CSV table of N, CA and C in Angstrom, one decimal:
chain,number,residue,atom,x,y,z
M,1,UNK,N,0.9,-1.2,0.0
M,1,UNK,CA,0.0,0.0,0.0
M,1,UNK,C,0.9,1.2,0.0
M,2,UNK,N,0.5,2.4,-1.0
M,2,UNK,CA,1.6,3.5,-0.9
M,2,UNK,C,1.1,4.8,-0.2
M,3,UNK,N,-0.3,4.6,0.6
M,3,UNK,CA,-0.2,5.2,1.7
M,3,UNK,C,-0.3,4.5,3.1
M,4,UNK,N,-0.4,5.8,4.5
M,4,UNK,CA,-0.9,5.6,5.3
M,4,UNK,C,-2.1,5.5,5.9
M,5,UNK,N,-2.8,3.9,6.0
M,5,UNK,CA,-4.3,4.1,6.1
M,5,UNK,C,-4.3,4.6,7.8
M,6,UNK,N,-3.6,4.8,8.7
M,6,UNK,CA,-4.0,5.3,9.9
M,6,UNK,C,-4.3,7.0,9.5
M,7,UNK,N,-3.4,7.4,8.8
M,7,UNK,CA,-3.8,9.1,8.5
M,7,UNK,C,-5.0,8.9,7.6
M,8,UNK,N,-5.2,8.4,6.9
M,8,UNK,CA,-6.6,8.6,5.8
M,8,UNK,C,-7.8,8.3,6.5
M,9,UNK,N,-7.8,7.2,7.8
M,9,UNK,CA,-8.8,7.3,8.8
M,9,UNK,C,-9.2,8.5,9.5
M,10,UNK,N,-7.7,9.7,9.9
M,10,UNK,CA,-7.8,10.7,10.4
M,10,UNK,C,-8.2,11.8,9.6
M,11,UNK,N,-8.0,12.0,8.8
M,11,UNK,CA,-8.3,12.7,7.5
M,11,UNK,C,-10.2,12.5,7.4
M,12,UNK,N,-10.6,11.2,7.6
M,12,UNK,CA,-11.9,11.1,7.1
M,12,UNK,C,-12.5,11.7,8.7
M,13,UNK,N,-12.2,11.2,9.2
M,13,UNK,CA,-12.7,11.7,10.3
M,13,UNK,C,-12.7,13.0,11.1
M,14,UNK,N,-11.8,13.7,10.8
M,14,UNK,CA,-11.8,15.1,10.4
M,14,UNK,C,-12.8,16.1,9.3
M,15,UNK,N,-12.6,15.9,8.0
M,15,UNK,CA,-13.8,15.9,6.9
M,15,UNK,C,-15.0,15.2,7.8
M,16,UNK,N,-15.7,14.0,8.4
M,16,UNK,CA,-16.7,14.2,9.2
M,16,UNK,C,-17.2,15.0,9.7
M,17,UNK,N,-16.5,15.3,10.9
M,17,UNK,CA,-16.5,16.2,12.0
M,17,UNK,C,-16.6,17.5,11.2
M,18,UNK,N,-16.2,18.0,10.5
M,18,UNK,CA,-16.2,19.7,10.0
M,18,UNK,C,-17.5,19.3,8.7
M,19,UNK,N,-18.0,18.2,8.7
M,19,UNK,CA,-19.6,18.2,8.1
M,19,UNK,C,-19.5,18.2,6.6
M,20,UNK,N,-17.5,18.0,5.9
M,20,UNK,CA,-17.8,18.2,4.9
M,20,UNK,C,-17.8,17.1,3.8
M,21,UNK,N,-18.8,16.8,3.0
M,21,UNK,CA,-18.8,16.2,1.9
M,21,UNK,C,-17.5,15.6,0.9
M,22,UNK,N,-17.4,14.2,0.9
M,22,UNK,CA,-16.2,13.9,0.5
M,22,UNK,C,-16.3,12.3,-0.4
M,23,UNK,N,-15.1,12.2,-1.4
M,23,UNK,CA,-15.1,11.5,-2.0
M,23,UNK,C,-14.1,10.9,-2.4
M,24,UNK,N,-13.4,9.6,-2.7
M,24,UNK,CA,-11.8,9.4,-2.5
M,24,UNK,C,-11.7,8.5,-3.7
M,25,UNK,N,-10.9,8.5,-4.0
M,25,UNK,CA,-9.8,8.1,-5.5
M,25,UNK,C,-8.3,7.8,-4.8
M,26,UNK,N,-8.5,6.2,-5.4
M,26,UNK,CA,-6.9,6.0,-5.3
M,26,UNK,C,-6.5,6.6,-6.8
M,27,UNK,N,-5.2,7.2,-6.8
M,27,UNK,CA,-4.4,7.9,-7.4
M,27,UNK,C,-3.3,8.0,-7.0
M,28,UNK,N,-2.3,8.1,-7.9
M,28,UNK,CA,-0.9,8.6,-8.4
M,28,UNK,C,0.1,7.9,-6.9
M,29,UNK,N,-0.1,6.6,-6.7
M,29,UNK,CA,-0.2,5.4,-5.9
M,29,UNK,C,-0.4,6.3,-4.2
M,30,UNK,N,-1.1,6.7,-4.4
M,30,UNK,CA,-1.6,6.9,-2.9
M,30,UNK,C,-3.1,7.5,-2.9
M,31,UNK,N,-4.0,8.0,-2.2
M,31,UNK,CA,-5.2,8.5,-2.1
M,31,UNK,C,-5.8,9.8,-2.1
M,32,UNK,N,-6.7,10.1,-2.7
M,32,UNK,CA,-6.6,11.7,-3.0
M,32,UNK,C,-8.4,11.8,-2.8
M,33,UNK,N,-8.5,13.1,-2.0
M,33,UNK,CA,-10.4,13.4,-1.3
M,33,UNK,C,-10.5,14.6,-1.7
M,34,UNK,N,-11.8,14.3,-2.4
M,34,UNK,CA,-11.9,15.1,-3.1
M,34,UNK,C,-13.5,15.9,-2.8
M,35,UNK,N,-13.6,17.2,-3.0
M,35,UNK,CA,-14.7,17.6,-2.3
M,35,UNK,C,-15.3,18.3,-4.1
M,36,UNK,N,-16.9,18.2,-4.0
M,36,UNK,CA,-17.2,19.1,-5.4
M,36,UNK,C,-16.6,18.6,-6.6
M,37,UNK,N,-16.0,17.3,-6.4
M,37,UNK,CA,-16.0,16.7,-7.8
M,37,UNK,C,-14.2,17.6,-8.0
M,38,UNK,N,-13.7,18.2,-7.3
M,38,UNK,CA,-12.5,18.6,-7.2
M,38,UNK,C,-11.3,18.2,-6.0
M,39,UNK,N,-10.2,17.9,-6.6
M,39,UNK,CA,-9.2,17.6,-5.2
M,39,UNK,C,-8.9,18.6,-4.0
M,40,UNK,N,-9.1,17.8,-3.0
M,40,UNK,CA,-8.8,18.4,-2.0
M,40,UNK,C,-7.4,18.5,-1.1
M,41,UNK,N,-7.3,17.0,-1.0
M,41,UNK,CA,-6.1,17.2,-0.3
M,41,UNK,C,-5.9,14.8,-1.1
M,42,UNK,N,-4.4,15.2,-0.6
M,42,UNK,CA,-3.9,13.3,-1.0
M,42,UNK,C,-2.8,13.2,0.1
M,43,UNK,N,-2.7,11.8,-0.1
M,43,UNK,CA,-1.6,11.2,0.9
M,43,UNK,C,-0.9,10.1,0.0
M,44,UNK,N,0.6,10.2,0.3
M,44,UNK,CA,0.9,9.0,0.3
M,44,UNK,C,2.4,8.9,0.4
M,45,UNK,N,3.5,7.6,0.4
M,45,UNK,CA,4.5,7.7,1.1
M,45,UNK,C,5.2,7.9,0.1
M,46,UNK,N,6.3,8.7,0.3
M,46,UNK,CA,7.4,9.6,-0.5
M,46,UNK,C,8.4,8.7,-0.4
M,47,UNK,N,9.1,8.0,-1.8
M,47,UNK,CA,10.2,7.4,-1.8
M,47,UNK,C,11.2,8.1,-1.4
M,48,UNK,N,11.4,9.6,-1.8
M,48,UNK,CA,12.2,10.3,-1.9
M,48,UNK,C,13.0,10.9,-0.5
M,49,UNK,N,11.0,10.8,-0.1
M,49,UNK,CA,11.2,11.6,1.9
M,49,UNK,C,11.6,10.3,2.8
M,50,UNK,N,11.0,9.4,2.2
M,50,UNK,CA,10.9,8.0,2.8
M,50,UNK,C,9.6,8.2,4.3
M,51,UNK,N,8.7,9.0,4.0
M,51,UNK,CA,7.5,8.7,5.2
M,51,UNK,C,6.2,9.7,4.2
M,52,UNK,N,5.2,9.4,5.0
M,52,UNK,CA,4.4,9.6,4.5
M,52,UNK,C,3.9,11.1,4.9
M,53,UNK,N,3.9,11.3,3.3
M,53,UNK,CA,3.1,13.2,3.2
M,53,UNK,C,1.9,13.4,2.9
M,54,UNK,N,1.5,14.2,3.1
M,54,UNK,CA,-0.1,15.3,3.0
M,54,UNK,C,0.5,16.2,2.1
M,55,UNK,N,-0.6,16.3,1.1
M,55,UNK,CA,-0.9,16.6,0.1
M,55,UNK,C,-1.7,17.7,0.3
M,56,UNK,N,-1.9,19.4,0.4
M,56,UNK,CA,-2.9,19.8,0.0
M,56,UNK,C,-2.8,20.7,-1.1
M,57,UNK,N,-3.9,21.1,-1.4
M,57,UNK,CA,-4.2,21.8,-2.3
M,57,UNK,C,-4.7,23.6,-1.5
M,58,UNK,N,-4.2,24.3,-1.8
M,58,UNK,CA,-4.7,25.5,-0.4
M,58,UNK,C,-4.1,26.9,-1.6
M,59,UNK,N,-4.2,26.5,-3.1
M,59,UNK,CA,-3.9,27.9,-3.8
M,59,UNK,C,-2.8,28.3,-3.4
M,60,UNK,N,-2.8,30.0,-4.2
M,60,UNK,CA,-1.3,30.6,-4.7
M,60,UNK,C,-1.4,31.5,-3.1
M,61,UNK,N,-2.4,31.9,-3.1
M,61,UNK,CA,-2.2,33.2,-2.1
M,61,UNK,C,-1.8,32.7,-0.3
M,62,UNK,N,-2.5,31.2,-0.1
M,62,UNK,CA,-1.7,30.7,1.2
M,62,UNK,C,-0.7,30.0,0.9
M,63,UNK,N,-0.5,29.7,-0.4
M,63,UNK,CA,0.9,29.2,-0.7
M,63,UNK,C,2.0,29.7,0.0
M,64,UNK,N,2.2,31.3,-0.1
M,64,UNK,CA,3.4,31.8,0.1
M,64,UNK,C,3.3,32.0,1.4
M,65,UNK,N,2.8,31.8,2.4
M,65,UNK,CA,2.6,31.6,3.6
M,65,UNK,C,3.5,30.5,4.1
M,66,UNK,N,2.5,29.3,3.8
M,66,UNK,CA,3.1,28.1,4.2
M,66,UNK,C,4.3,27.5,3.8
M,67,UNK,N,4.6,27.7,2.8
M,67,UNK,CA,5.8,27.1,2.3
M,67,UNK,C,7.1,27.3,3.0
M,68,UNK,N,6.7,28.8,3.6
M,68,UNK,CA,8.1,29.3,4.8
M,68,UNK,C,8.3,28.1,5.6
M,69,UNK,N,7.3,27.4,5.9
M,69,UNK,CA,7.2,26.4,7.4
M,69,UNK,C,8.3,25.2,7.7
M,70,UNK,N,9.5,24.8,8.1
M,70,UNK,CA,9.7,23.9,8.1
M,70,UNK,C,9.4,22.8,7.5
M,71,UNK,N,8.3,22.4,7.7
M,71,UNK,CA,7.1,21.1,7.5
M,71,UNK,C,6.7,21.2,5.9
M,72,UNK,N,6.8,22.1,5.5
M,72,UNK,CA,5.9,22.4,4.3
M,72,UNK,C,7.4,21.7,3.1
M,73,UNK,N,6.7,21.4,2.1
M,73,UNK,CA,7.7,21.3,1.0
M,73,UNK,C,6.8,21.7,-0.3
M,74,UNK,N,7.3,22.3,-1.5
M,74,UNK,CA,6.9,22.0,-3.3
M,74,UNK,C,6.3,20.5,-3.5
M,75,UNK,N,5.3,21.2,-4.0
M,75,UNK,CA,4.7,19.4,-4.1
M,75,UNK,C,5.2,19.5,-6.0
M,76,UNK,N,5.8,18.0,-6.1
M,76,UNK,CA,6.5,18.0,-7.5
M,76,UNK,C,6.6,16.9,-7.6
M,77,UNK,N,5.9,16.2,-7.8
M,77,UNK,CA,5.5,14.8,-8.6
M,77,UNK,C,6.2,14.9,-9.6
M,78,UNK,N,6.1,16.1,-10.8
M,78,UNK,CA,7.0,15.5,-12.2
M,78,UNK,C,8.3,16.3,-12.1
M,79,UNK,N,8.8,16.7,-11.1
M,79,UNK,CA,10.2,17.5,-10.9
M,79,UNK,C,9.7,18.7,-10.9
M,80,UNK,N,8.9,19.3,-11.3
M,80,UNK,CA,8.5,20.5,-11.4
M,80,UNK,C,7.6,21.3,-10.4
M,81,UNK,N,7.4,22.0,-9.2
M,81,UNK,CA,6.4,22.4,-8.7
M,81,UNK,C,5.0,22.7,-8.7
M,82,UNK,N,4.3,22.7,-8.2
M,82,UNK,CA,2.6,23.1,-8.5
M,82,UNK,C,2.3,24.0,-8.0
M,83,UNK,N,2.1,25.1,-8.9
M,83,UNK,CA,1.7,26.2,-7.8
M,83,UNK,C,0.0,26.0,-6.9
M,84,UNK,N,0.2,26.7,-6.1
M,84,UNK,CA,-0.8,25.9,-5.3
M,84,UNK,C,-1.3,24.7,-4.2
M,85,UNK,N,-0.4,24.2,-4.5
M,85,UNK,CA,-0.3,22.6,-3.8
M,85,UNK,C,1.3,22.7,-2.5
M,86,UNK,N,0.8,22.0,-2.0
M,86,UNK,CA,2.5,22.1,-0.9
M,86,UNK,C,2.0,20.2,-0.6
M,87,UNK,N,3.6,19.8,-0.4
M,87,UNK,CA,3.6,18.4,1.0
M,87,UNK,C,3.9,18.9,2.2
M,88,UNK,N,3.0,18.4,3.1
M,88,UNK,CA,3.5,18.6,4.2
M,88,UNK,C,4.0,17.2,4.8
M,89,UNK,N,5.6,17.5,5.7
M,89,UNK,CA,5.9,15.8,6.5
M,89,UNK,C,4.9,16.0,7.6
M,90,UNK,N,4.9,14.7,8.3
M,90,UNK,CA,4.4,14.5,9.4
M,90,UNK,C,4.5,15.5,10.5
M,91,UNK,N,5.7,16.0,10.4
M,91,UNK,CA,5.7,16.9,12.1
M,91,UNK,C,4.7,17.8,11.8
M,92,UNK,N,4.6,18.1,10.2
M,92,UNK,CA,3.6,19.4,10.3
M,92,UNK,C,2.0,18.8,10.3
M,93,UNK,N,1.5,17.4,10.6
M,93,UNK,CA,0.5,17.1,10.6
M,93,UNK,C,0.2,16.2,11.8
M,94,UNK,N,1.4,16.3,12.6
M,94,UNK,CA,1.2,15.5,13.7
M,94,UNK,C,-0.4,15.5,15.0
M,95,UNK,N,-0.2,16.4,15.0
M,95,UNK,CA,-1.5,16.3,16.3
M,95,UNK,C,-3.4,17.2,15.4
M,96,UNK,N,-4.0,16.5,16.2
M,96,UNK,CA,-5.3,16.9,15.2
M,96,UNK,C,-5.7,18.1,14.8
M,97,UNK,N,-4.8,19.6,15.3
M,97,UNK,CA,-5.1,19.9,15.4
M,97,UNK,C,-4.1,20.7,14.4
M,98,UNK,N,-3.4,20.4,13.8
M,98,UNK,CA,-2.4,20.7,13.1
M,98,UNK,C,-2.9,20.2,11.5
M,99,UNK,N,-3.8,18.9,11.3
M,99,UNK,CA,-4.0,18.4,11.2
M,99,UNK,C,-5.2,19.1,10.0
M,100,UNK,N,-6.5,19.3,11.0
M,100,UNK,CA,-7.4,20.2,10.5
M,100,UNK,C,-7.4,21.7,10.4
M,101,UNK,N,-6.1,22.0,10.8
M,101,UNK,CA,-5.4,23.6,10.1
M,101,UNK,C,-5.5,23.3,8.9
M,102,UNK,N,-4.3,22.6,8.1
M,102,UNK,CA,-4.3,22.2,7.0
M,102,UNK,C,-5.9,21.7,6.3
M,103,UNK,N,-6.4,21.0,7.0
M,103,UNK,CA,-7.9,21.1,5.7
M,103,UNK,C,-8.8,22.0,5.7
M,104,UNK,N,-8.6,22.9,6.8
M,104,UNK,CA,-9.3,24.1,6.4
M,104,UNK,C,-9.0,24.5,5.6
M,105,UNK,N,-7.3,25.0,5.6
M,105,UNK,CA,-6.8,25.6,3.8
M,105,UNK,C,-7.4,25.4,2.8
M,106,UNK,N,-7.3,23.2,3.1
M,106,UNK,CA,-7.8,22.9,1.8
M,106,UNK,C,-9.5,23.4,1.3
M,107,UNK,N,-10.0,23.3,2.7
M,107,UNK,CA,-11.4,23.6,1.9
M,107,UNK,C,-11.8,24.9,1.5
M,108,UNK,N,-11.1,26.1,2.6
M,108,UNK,CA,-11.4,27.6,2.0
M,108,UNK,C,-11.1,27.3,0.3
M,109,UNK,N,-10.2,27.1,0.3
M,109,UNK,CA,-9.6,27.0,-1.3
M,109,UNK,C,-10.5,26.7,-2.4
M,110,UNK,N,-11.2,25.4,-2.1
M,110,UNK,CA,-11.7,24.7,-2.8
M,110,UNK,C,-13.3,25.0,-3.8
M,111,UNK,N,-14.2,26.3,-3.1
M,111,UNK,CA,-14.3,26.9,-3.9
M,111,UNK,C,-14.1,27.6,-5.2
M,112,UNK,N,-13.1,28.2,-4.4
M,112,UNK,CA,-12.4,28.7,-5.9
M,112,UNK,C,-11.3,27.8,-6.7
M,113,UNK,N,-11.5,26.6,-6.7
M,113,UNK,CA,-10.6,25.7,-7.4
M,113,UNK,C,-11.1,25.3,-8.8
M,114,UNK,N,-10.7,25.0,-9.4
M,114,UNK,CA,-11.1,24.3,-11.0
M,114,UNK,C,-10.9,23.1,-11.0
M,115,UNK,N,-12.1,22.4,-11.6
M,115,UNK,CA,-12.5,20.7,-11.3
M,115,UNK,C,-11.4,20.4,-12.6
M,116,UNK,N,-11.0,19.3,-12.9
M,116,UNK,CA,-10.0,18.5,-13.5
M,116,UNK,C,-11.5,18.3,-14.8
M,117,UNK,N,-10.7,18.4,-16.1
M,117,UNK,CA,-12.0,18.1,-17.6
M,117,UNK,C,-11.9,16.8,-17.2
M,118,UNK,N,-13.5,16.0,-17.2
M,118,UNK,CA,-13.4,14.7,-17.3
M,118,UNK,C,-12.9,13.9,-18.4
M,119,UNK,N,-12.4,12.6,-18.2
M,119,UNK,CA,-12.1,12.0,-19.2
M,119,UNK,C,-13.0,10.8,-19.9
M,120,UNK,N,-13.2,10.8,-21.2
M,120,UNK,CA,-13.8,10.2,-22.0
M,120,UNK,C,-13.0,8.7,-21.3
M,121,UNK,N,-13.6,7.2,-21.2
M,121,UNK,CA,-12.9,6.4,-20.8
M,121,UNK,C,-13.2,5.8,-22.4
M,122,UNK,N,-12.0,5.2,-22.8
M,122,UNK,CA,-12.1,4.7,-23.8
M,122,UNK,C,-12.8,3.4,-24.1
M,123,UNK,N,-13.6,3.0,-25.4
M,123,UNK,CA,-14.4,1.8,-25.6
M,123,UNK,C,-13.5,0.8,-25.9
């Protein structure tokens, strides 16, 4: 498995608790929840970091906030950055409350995010 299912329990149960609507996709070998038919936030373990990262999605304008953080890193799956997106390691997701900082980000954001064009599945 290329995530953490103890954090994706915490993650759902967080999204619970704050009442919000959610929907999950394995993806890009780890898991990704998605609120409004748009991503919200993903998990999964970084060969690179060698533990498992949080994924959010929290736009350009808290971007430049968080990225200062220690905890925070460029989320760059193809070598390249996303603007918008950051990894956070664990220390920066450690206690619940640290935890549901970060999905607030993700959900203020998510409004104003752009859904992914669906894709035609091929016949």
């Amino acid at each position: 498995m290329a995530y953490d299912d103890y954090l994706a329990d915490r993650i759902r149960q967080s999204l619970n608790e704050k009442r919000t609507p959610f929907t999950e996709m394995k993806m890009m070998g780890g898991l990704c929840f998605k609120v409004d038919n748009k991503m919200l936030c993903g998990i999964h373990i970084d060969k690179k970091y060698g533990d498992s990262l949080l994924m959010a999605r929290i736009g350009e304008q808290a971007y430049e906030k968080e990225i200062l953080k220690d905890y925070c890193l460029p989320m760059d799956f193809t070598g390249r950055p996303m603007r918008g997106y950051i990894f956070i390691t664990p220390d920066g997701f450690d206690s619940e409350i640290d935890l549901s900082y970060f999905l607030d980000l993700c959900i203020a954001f998510n409004p104003l995010a752009k859904a992914s064009k669906s894709r035609k599945k091929k016949s």
